[in-house]
XYZ file of C-alpha atoms in Angstrom:
492
model
C 0.394 -0.151 -0.119
C 1.616 3.798 -0.977
C 1.190 6.621 0.685
C -1.561 8.078 -1.074
C -3.665 5.089 -0.458
C -2.775 4.461 3.299
C -3.657 8.586 3.984
C -6.540 7.905 1.995
C -7.684 4.842 4.133
C -6.759 6.633 7.179
C -9.169 9.824 6.345
C -11.909 7.858 5.271
C -12.121 5.732 8.430
C -11.605 8.874 10.594
C -14.965 10.558 8.409
C -16.689 7.608 8.414
C -16.019 7.236 13.003
C -17.514 10.742 12.543
C -20.027 10.235 10.622
C -21.515 7.262 12.364
C -21.369 9.494 15.776
C -23.200 12.762 14.308
C -25.709 10.469 12.906
C -26.066 8.595 16.373
C -26.393 11.348 18.048
C -28.714 12.920 15.281
C -31.291 10.077 16.588
C -30.645 10.453 20.424
C -32.026 13.705 19.802
C -34.972 12.789 18.157
C -35.633 10.128 20.521
C -35.052 12.347 23.969
C -35.389 16.321 22.947
C -32.556 17.021 24.895
C -30.802 19.971 23.514
C -27.360 19.701 23.876
C -27.381 16.766 21.801
C -28.164 18.794 18.916
C -25.752 20.941 19.777
C -23.072 18.272 20.248
C -24.580 16.475 16.527
C -23.684 20.662 14.783
C -19.453 19.676 15.478
C -20.262 16.152 14.757
C -21.743 17.472 11.422
C -18.622 20.077 11.214
C -15.845 17.553 11.503
C -17.366 15.123 9.185
C -17.979 17.750 6.549
C -14.244 19.033 7.343
C -12.556 14.915 7.188
C -14.517 14.187 4.175
C -13.055 17.876 2.364
C -9.761 15.925 3.013
C -11.239 12.912 1.570
C -12.192 14.484 -2.000
C -8.714 15.952 -2.436
C -7.267 12.586 -3.115
C -8.646 12.459 -5.808
C -9.731 15.947 -7.299
C -7.691 18.262 -9.916
C -6.683 21.186 -9.643
C -9.211 23.850 -10.122
C -11.674 21.145 -7.447
C -8.949 21.306 -5.211
C -9.034 24.360 -4.648
C -12.792 24.825 -4.413
C -12.436 22.595 -1.129
C -9.444 24.222 0.410
C -11.981 27.137 0.377
C -14.905 25.332 2.017
C -12.304 24.397 4.470
C -12.891 27.697 6.165
C -16.363 26.965 6.026
C -16.834 23.327 7.595
C -14.123 24.498 10.680
C -16.785 27.481 11.584
C -18.990 25.634 11.377
C -17.364 22.869 15.157
C -15.992 25.769 15.745
C -19.620 27.166 16.264
C -20.613 23.871 17.957
C -18.228 24.249 19.904
C -19.366 27.448 21.270
C -23.228 27.200 21.588
C -22.891 23.539 23.307
C -20.464 24.210 25.633
C -22.453 27.110 26.435
C -25.955 25.062 26.810
C -23.741 22.379 29.225
C -22.527 24.629 31.378
C -25.397 26.660 31.589
C -23.491 30.037 30.934
C -25.856 32.731 31.224
C -26.518 36.688 31.302
C -27.606 36.256 34.387
C -25.628 33.970 36.500
C -22.413 34.355 33.930
C -23.093 37.409 32.065
C -19.024 38.363 30.628
C -18.472 34.627 29.933
C -22.058 34.867 27.825
C -21.313 38.121 26.499
C -18.354 36.473 24.849
C -19.658 33.476 24.267
C -22.830 35.989 22.084
C -19.341 37.621 20.304
C -17.652 34.841 19.784
C -20.486 33.268 18.218
C -21.458 36.201 15.715
C -17.663 36.390 14.551
C -17.717 32.561 13.399
C -20.959 33.515 10.946
C -19.554 36.475 10.337
C -16.585 34.807 8.862
C -18.080 31.899 7.196
C -21.417 34.689 6.171
C -18.322 37.425 3.876
C -15.519 33.555 3.151
C -18.622 32.526 1.228
C -19.257 36.097 -0.416
C -15.510 36.620 -1.149
C -15.806 33.434 -3.229
C -19.149 33.569 -4.617
C -18.260 37.661 -5.923
C -14.458 38.189 -5.200
C -12.227 35.690 -4.871
C -9.211 37.242 -4.223
C -6.875 34.841 -2.933
C -5.317 36.574 -0.146
C -8.020 38.227 1.820
C -9.533 34.617 2.483
C -5.858 33.502 2.877
C -6.454 36.863 5.805
C -10.251 34.839 6.176
C -8.487 31.356 7.230
C -5.544 33.284 9.398
C -8.465 35.075 11.055
C -10.914 31.554 11.650
C -7.659 29.882 12.776
C -7.497 32.082 16.167
C -11.584 32.030 16.502
C -10.927 28.277 16.783
C -8.145 29.121 19.842
C -10.311 32.022 21.464
C -12.835 29.213 21.538
C -11.318 26.369 22.815
C -9.034 29.360 25.481
C -12.396 30.007 26.806
C -13.672 26.585 26.680
C -11.060 25.770 29.201
C -11.539 29.119 31.115
C -14.747 28.553 31.306
C -14.615 24.814 32.549
C -12.622 26.105 34.854
C -14.504 29.607 36.377
C -17.507 26.835 37.026
C -15.286 24.017 37.923
C -17.707 23.386 40.972
C -21.209 25.179 39.824
C -22.067 21.313 39.249
C -21.410 17.656 39.185
C -20.398 17.042 35.652
C -18.945 20.331 34.367
C -15.087 18.664 36.457
C -15.355 15.858 33.829
C -16.154 18.294 30.733
C -13.470 20.320 31.654
C -11.068 16.240 31.381
C -13.025 15.273 29.021
C -11.649 18.703 26.476
C -8.317 18.066 27.178
C -7.833 15.131 23.978
C -9.363 18.421 21.848
C -7.345 20.781 23.482
C -3.990 18.850 22.681
C -5.433 18.296 19.479
C -6.562 22.133 18.568
C -3.030 23.201 19.795
C -1.689 20.986 17.811
C -3.590 21.070 14.067
C -3.349 25.378 15.476
C 0.734 25.211 15.092
C 0.518 23.380 12.584
C -1.526 25.445 10.466
C 0.184 27.846 10.701
C 4.009 25.990 10.124
C 2.846 24.822 6.777
C 1.111 28.365 6.071
C 4.456 30.188 6.300
C 7.176 27.433 6.213
C 6.468 23.901 3.933
C 6.345 20.658 6.648
C 5.123 17.030 6.149
C 2.224 17.694 8.276
C 0.954 13.853 7.808
C 1.620 12.030 11.284
C 0.505 15.318 12.852
C -2.768 15.420 11.046
C -3.262 11.428 12.264
C -2.265 11.939 15.963
C -4.830 15.323 16.285
C -7.609 12.879 14.631
C -7.190 10.278 16.773
C -7.451 12.349 19.463
C -10.439 13.845 18.275
C -11.732 10.977 17.732
C -11.197 9.756 21.829
C -12.354 13.361 22.233
C -15.170 12.675 20.967
C -15.961 9.125 23.230
C -14.913 10.737 26.285
C -18.249 13.684 25.089
C -20.770 11.035 24.378
C -20.146 9.076 27.331
C -20.189 12.004 29.673
C -23.620 12.973 28.407
C -24.356 9.482 28.589
C -23.935 9.543 32.277
C -25.062 13.053 32.551
C -28.617 12.749 31.205
C -28.672 9.616 32.861
C -28.043 12.179 36.444
C -30.874 14.157 34.661
C -33.435 11.506 35.070
C -32.514 10.794 38.151
C -32.485 14.679 39.460
C -36.078 15.224 37.945
C -37.720 11.464 39.438
C -36.286 12.690 42.530
C -37.578 15.894 42.171
C -41.052 13.888 40.896
C -40.823 11.742 44.417
C -40.190 14.459 46.909
C -42.942 16.975 44.732
C -45.473 13.164 44.880
C -44.091 12.717 48.712
C -45.148 16.594 49.441
C -48.915 16.608 47.470
C -49.781 13.212 49.292
C -49.466 14.338 52.617
C -50.664 17.894 51.621
C -53.649 15.192 50.706
C -53.308 13.874 53.660
C -53.725 16.871 55.838
C -56.685 17.975 54.225
C -58.805 14.563 54.277
C -57.827 14.928 58.228
C -58.935 18.469 58.433
C -62.464 17.219 56.056
C -62.635 14.851 57.962
C -62.942 16.821 61.341
C -64.798 19.471 59.524
C -67.035 16.620 58.879
C -67.295 15.183 61.978
C -68.272 19.009 63.941
C -70.836 19.940 61.093
C -72.905 16.673 61.292
C -72.388 18.031 65.357
C -74.340 21.159 64.513
C -76.643 19.733 62.192
C -77.747 18.141 65.303
C -77.831 20.788 67.170
C -79.509 22.946 64.763
C -82.129 19.805 64.414
C -83.062 20.384 68.133
C -83.131 23.709 67.717
C -85.232 23.298 64.974
C -87.441 21.026 66.337
C -88.054 23.288 70.216
C -88.962 25.903 67.576
C -91.789 24.444 66.119
C -93.022 23.622 69.285
C -92.702 26.620 70.502
C -94.778 27.373 67.353
C -97.269 24.936 68.139
C -97.287 26.711 71.328
C -97.921 30.273 70.500
C -100.852 28.915 67.985
C -103.091 27.057 70.701
C -102.457 28.053 73.823
C -102.133 31.579 72.969
C -103.901 33.109 70.091
C -106.703 30.599 70.804
C -107.796 32.026 74.881
C -106.589 35.639 73.382
C -109.533 35.566 70.617
C -111.916 34.061 73.654
C -111.249 36.862 75.701
C -111.936 39.465 72.721
C -115.243 37.701 72.268
C -116.482 37.072 75.957
C -115.636 41.723 76.227
C -117.932 42.192 73.796
C -120.047 39.946 75.316
C -119.969 42.133 78.537
C -120.019 45.489 76.512
C -123.122 44.426 74.644
C -125.219 42.836 78.575
C -124.144 46.629 79.449
C -126.397 50.050 79.502
C -124.155 53.872 79.500
C -122.228 52.866 82.374
C -119.054 54.384 82.954
C -117.870 50.615 83.056
C -119.089 49.936 79.293
C -116.020 53.038 79.019
C -113.486 50.762 80.580
C -114.575 46.959 78.854
C -114.746 49.510 75.207
C -111.114 50.229 75.654
C -109.788 46.796 76.536
C -112.076 45.368 74.087
C -109.719 47.682 71.488
C -105.981 46.896 74.119
C -107.165 42.989 73.631
C -107.766 43.178 70.097
C -104.731 45.453 69.553
C -102.251 42.283 71.207
C -104.403 39.268 69.166
C -103.529 41.767 66.119
C -99.558 41.415 67.043
C -99.813 37.975 67.446
C -100.930 37.256 64.056
C -98.218 39.550 62.547
C -95.415 37.412 65.098
C -97.151 34.559 64.582
C -96.569 35.319 60.645
C -93.134 36.012 60.917
C -92.223 33.158 62.769
C -93.608 31.079 60.435
C -92.701 32.539 57.910
C -88.296 32.175 59.522
C -89.394 28.245 59.753
C -87.035 25.509 58.362
C -89.014 24.059 55.738
C -91.103 25.870 54.764
C -92.059 26.557 51.027
C -94.148 28.033 48.220
C -97.587 25.823 47.450
C -99.140 27.523 44.575
C -102.380 26.780 43.295
C -104.871 29.202 41.204
C -107.377 31.716 43.802
C -110.565 33.100 43.266
C -109.148 36.491 44.549
C -112.640 37.892 44.935
C -113.344 35.155 47.626
C -110.297 36.179 49.707
C -111.065 40.022 49.715
C -114.609 38.701 51.126
C -113.260 36.716 53.491
C -109.565 39.232 54.835
C -113.049 42.098 55.054
C -115.240 39.853 57.300
C -112.157 39.133 59.434
C -111.477 42.918 60.066
C -115.134 44.148 59.731
C -115.882 45.172 63.688
C -112.129 46.641 64.205
C -113.504 48.508 60.352
C -116.478 49.230 62.369
C -114.748 50.909 65.389
C -113.803 53.207 63.365
C -116.523 53.458 61.175
C -114.211 52.753 57.871
C -115.810 51.646 54.635
C -114.371 49.002 52.686
C -114.781 48.922 49.703
C -113.449 46.287 46.860
C -113.482 46.509 43.043
C -111.831 42.724 41.077
C -111.268 43.356 37.762
C -108.860 40.400 37.504
C -111.307 37.796 39.013
C -108.100 35.506 40.062
C -104.227 35.038 40.436
C -101.636 32.069 40.492
C -99.630 32.137 44.199
C -99.782 30.335 47.830
C -103.675 31.052 49.117
C -102.220 31.089 52.865
C -99.349 33.610 52.496
C -101.602 36.038 50.173
C -103.863 36.069 53.342
C -100.784 36.866 54.894
C -99.757 39.852 53.165
C -103.595 41.357 52.873
C -104.481 40.972 56.118
C -101.021 42.420 57.583
C -101.980 45.327 54.677
C -105.074 45.911 55.893
C -105.130 46.376 59.287
C -102.575 48.681 59.005
C -104.645 50.803 56.493
C -107.492 50.608 59.125
C -104.956 51.348 61.663
C -103.605 54.353 60.677
C -107.288 55.920 58.762
C -109.411 57.793 60.740
C -113.289 57.851 61.848
C -115.055 57.548 58.744
C -112.775 57.333 56.129
C -112.858 54.732 53.289
C -110.525 51.634 52.069
C -109.878 50.674 48.672
C -109.652 46.806 48.341
C -108.616 46.579 44.130
C -106.979 43.908 41.100
C -106.832 44.532 38.185
C -104.494 42.877 35.060
C -101.233 44.802 33.015
C -99.945 42.736 30.457
C -97.382 41.100 31.967
C -98.776 41.356 35.756
C -101.897 41.391 38.175
C -101.558 44.426 40.610
C -103.370 43.706 44.221
C -103.705 47.449 46.000
C -104.587 47.842 49.016
C -105.111 51.874 49.496
C -106.572 54.054 52.022
C -106.998 57.639 52.681
C -105.306 58.288 55.769
C -102.053 59.807 57.092
C -99.947 58.344 55.409
C -96.206 57.497 55.852
C -92.207 57.920 55.100
C -91.318 56.166 52.232
C -87.737 56.635 52.330
C -88.110 54.358 55.525
C -90.564 51.781 53.545
C -87.795 51.730 51.592
C -84.450 50.882 53.441
C -86.129 49.161 56.669
C -83.352 47.465 58.589
C -85.376 43.304 59.031
C -83.454 43.540 62.298
C -84.696 47.043 63.500
C -88.241 47.999 62.026
C -89.510 51.169 62.944
C -93.135 51.705 64.190
C -95.968 54.344 65.271
C -99.162 54.177 66.746
C -102.305 55.013 64.942
C -105.145 57.214 65.022
C -106.394 55.682 68.233
C -103.274 54.949 69.684
C -103.054 51.235 67.874
C -100.025 49.485 69.039
C -97.873 47.206 66.451
C -94.311 44.899 66.052
C -93.019 46.919 62.502
C -93.176 42.826 61.412
C -96.084 43.147 59.129
C -94.450 44.987 56.065
C -91.689 43.483 56.698
C -93.956 39.572 56.354
C -95.339 41.154 53.349
C -92.142 41.811 51.507
C -90.341 38.825 51.775
C -94.065 36.471 51.055
C -94.740 39.018 47.824
C -90.991 38.020 46.870
C -90.872 33.960 47.498
C -93.921 34.410 45.640
C -91.449 35.695 42.109
C -93.456 39.233 42.879
C -92.601 42.792 44.920
C -94.208 44.793 46.636
C -94.570 49.085 46.156
C -95.329 51.948 48.339
C -96.808 54.929 47.465
C -98.015 57.377 50.456
C -97.740 61.245 51.427
C -98.022 62.563 54.845
C -101.908 62.918 55.761
C -102.776 62.324 51.890
C -103.318 58.221 52.758
C -101.172 55.529 51.485
C -101.302 53.223 48.584
C -99.402 48.888 48.792
C -99.717 47.393 45.662
C -98.324 43.964 45.503
C -97.102 42.897 42.009
C -97.282 39.456 40.295
C -96.504 37.804 37.130
C -99.176 36.918 35.143
C -98.612 33.873 34.658
C -100.749 29.790 34.407
C -100.250 27.130 35.869
C -97.839 24.638 35.396
């Protein structure tokens, strides 16, 4: 085998080694998506292309040989560019932790790209040989600067991460190869010396460095996987702890809630008993007392006792009205009260309510008139009666002797209005519109009647529970008009 064949075979072997490593790491990057692998592939592609050019020189003519030599600067810059971006990524060099190193790497990266572009433009446009030699010299110094910068970065960040020290050790073959290659290139530039054996040594050192880097990349990737696994396990443990803690807190909250529910159930039972007691044992006897006083009053002739019984009857009626209002309010507060709507005859309801207050109206010689323009409404009948009782009771209470009260209903396009209007002392509408549910305000009636102030509050709540609203229009000494307005809907 002659010398040329030996050199050809040698170059072919190293080109194949670099190419196989390049393909292997490209496949690894596609599978693992680890960015450092991609940057490392740039180094291997540059080396493969550079040695392929040397391989082509063996059978090339003079003109093609010149083109290959010109192209070698491009492949050398690609390799240098790969080393710059790979080292910056591997050592985690960035503008926050190492701003100066980061700026230096950016400068050299821009320099390699600029030299490559300028060299290509010179080949295509000008073709100045002297300028090409100058660019090759600058490229050699850029590669040398890259080698020195990588060494400085490795030393400076030696303890920053576990695998940084191994990077510096693995870099030693490339360091020796770079020094040998640059010195040889400079000597061949100025002197006519043989570089065959130096090229062989350089190729062996680069191959060794590639093997070491590949092993290092594998260990680092394994380390990253282990660290991610550890972080995930810690996160899972923390999450498990938090879930367990939250579960225990929820269990305690559930027990407390169950205890509170039992207490509330007991209180509600007690409230129901109290409501029943008030309904049957207080309101009933008071009504009987009122009836008894009325019978006694009818038996008495004109005498001082009749005036006393009249006053007593008025007081009892006031207390009965007060208890009725309070009971209605208590009923509304009970747990589980629901609205039971049905089609109601307004004429019949008006007659029933008016009859209940017939004697109270007679005491003040008050006339109650009714005008039913809308005969029926879909509503909870018991709640409607409570609302009308409260409004009629207030109307009588604040009407003067001999006045009248109007009961009416009318149908609109989308609402049904039930109106209770008096012409008595009137009221402050501002107070009605802003009244406090917990602090009802009251005033005495025209005969000194007293109340709890809950009547309008109950009426408002019951109206809203039935999907309606209450509207108050009033002027002092010019009467009050209450309108219960409900949607005009048909039953389901």
